[in-house]
Amino acid sequence: MASHNVLGKWGEELAAEYLQRKGYSIIERDWKSGRRDIDIVATDDDTVVFVEVKTRHDSLFGPPEESVDYRKRENLRLAINHYVKCHNVSLPIRFDIISIIGSLGHETKIEHFEDVPLI
């Protein structure tokens, strides 16, 4: 597996643990809708939360959350709509981004952006 894939999987694991410590329940991880995917689907009280996780070794190229651009948000919106229809979700929904800077064995910074607009 390429090093960026290893870093991404590590970041997703760290994000899932972070959410669980905050009281979220993880429903799904790496849910696929064709070529689109949702990193984490969780519940926060009575809300279904769709989480995009972005992980980088450092912020040399800017904060990780900035890479969730218009095109990525459009793909996420389509995947989320598909998930909602496939699973008959009737609860309120929300989109969050978790930004992680660091790597295994080094200092890590986690930021959680809640209720991010998809458009």
Tab-separated table of C-alpha atoms in Angstrom:
chain	number	residue	atom	x	y	z
A	1	MET	CA	0.000	0.000	0.000
A	2	ALA	CA	1.314	3.472	-0.887
A	3	SER	CA	2.450	5.623	2.045
A	4	HIS	CA	-0.343	8.191	1.493
A	5	ASN	CA	-2.898	5.354	1.703
A	6	VAL	CA	-1.338	4.118	4.948
A	7	LEU	CA	-1.452	7.667	6.347
A	8	GLY	CA	-5.080	8.024	5.267
A	9	LYS	CA	-6.149	4.749	6.891
A	10	TRP	CA	-4.292	5.700	10.077
A	11	GLY	CA	-6.078	9.072	10.063
A	12	GLU	CA	-9.482	7.445	9.600
A	13	GLU	CA	-8.805	5.112	12.529
A	14	LEU	CA	-7.710	8.046	14.692
A	15	ALA	CA	-10.822	10.022	13.667
A	16	ALA	CA	-13.127	7.103	14.530
A	17	GLU	CA	-11.516	6.771	17.962
A	18	TYR	CA	-11.810	10.544	18.470
A	19	LEU	CA	-15.526	10.486	17.609
A	20	GLN	CA	-16.167	7.529	19.920
A	21	ARG	CA	-14.455	9.370	22.795
A	22	LYS	CA	-16.853	12.279	22.112
A	23	GLY	CA	-19.815	9.896	22.454
A	24	TYR	CA	-20.569	9.247	18.785
A	25	SER	CA	-21.554	5.757	17.633
A	26	ILE	CA	-19.831	4.578	14.454
A	27	ILE	CA	-22.289	2.991	12.017
A	28	GLU	CA	-20.084	2.488	8.949
A	29	ARG	CA	-16.547	3.089	7.773
A	30	ASP	CA	-15.416	3.556	4.187
A	31	TRP	CA	-18.929	3.187	2.741
A	32	LYS	CA	-18.867	2.991	-1.070
A	33	SER	CA	-21.283	4.402	-3.621
A	34	GLY	CA	-19.718	3.465	-6.929
A	35	ARG	CA	-16.414	5.327	-7.067
A	36	ARG	CA	-17.479	7.679	-4.290
A	37	ASP	CA	-16.982	6.929	-0.622
A	38	ILE	CA	-17.893	8.233	2.797
A	39	ASP	CA	-15.086	7.835	5.333
A	40	ILE	CA	-17.254	7.561	8.452
A	41	VAL	CA	-20.990	7.409	9.098
A	42	ALA	CA	-21.841	7.946	12.752
A	43	THR	CA	-24.629	9.066	15.027
A	44	ASP	CA	-24.420	11.999	17.409
A	45	ASP	CA	-27.521	11.813	19.589
A	46	ASP	CA	-30.383	11.824	17.079
A	47	THR	CA	-28.331	13.038	14.085
A	48	VAL	CA	-26.654	10.923	11.408
A	49	VAL	CA	-23.223	12.432	10.768
A	50	PHE	CA	-21.255	11.907	7.555
A	51	VAL	CA	-17.560	12.539	8.151
A	52	GLU	CA	-14.793	13.233	5.660
A	53	VAL	CA	-11.329	12.667	7.153
A	54	LYS	CA	-8.305	14.469	5.715
A	55	THR	CA	-4.853	13.569	7.006
A	56	ARG	CA	-1.471	15.095	6.177
A	57	HIS	CA	2.020	14.731	7.607
A	58	ASP	CA	2.334	18.527	7.886
A	59	SER	CA	0.633	21.727	6.766
A	60	LEU	CA	3.221	22.604	4.112
A	61	PHE	CA	0.513	22.592	1.425
A	62	GLY	CA	-2.153	24.144	3.655
A	63	PRO	CA	-4.604	22.741	6.175
A	64	PRO	CA	-6.037	19.326	5.243
A	65	GLU	CA	-9.642	20.551	5.401
A	66	GLU	CA	-8.963	22.941	2.511
A	67	SER	CA	-8.613	19.954	0.185
A	68	VAL	CA	-12.345	19.303	0.532
A	69	ASP	CA	-13.050	21.540	-2.452
A	70	TYR	CA	-16.230	22.067	-4.482
A	71	ARG	CA	-15.714	18.915	-6.574
A	72	LYS	CA	-15.097	16.731	-3.498
A	73	ARG	CA	-18.139	18.207	-1.737
A	74	GLU	CA	-20.298	17.521	-4.783
A	75	ASN	CA	-19.154	13.868	-4.808
A	76	LEU	CA	-19.807	13.620	-1.072
A	77	ARG	CA	-23.272	15.152	-1.490
A	78	LEU	CA	-24.106	12.519	-4.119
A	79	ALA	CA	-22.753	9.685	-1.935
A	80	ILE	CA	-24.640	10.965	1.109
A	81	ASN	CA	-27.885	11.211	-0.874
A	82	HIS	CA	-27.365	7.618	-2.034
A	83	TYR	CA	-26.683	6.444	1.528
A	84	VAL	CA	-29.785	8.225	2.860
A	85	LYS	CA	-31.971	6.603	0.177
A	86	CYS	CA	-30.427	3.119	0.514
A	87	HIS	CA	-30.752	3.107	4.317
A	88	ASN	CA	-34.066	4.989	4.565
A	89	VAL	CA	-32.492	7.550	6.897
A	90	SER	CA	-35.236	9.611	8.517
A	91	LEU	CA	-33.146	11.318	11.199
A	92	PRO	CA	-31.562	14.741	10.716
A	93	ILE	CA	-28.219	14.586	8.895
A	94	ARG	CA	-25.011	16.602	9.122
A	95	PHE	CA	-21.689	16.757	7.289
A	96	ASP	CA	-18.448	17.134	9.281
A	97	ILE	CA	-14.771	17.258	8.382
A	98	ILE	CA	-12.016	15.958	10.638
A	99	SER	CA	-8.595	17.392	9.828
A	100	ILE	CA	-5.502	15.587	11.101
A	101	ILE	CA	-1.910	16.785	10.880
A	102	GLY	CA	0.770	14.357	12.057
A	103	SER	CA	1.723	10.731	11.801
A	104	LEU	CA	2.071	7.624	13.919
A	105	GLY	CA	4.561	8.208	16.730
A	106	HIS	CA	4.627	11.990	16.254
A	107	GLU	CA	2.657	14.881	17.662
A	108	THR	CA	-0.804	14.950	16.122
A	109	LYS	CA	-3.287	17.810	15.766
A	110	ILE	CA	-6.969	16.959	15.265
A	111	GLU	CA	-9.589	19.549	14.329
A	112	HIS	CA	-13.277	18.748	14.027
A	113	PHE	CA	-15.421	20.989	11.829
A	114	GLU	CA	-19.108	20.334	12.453
A	115	ASP	CA	-22.056	21.069	10.176
A	116	VAL	CA	-19.991	22.031	7.129
A	117	PRO	CA	-22.042	23.107	4.077
A	118	LEU	CA	-21.808	20.666	1.168
A	119	ILE	CA	-22.369	23.281	-1.514
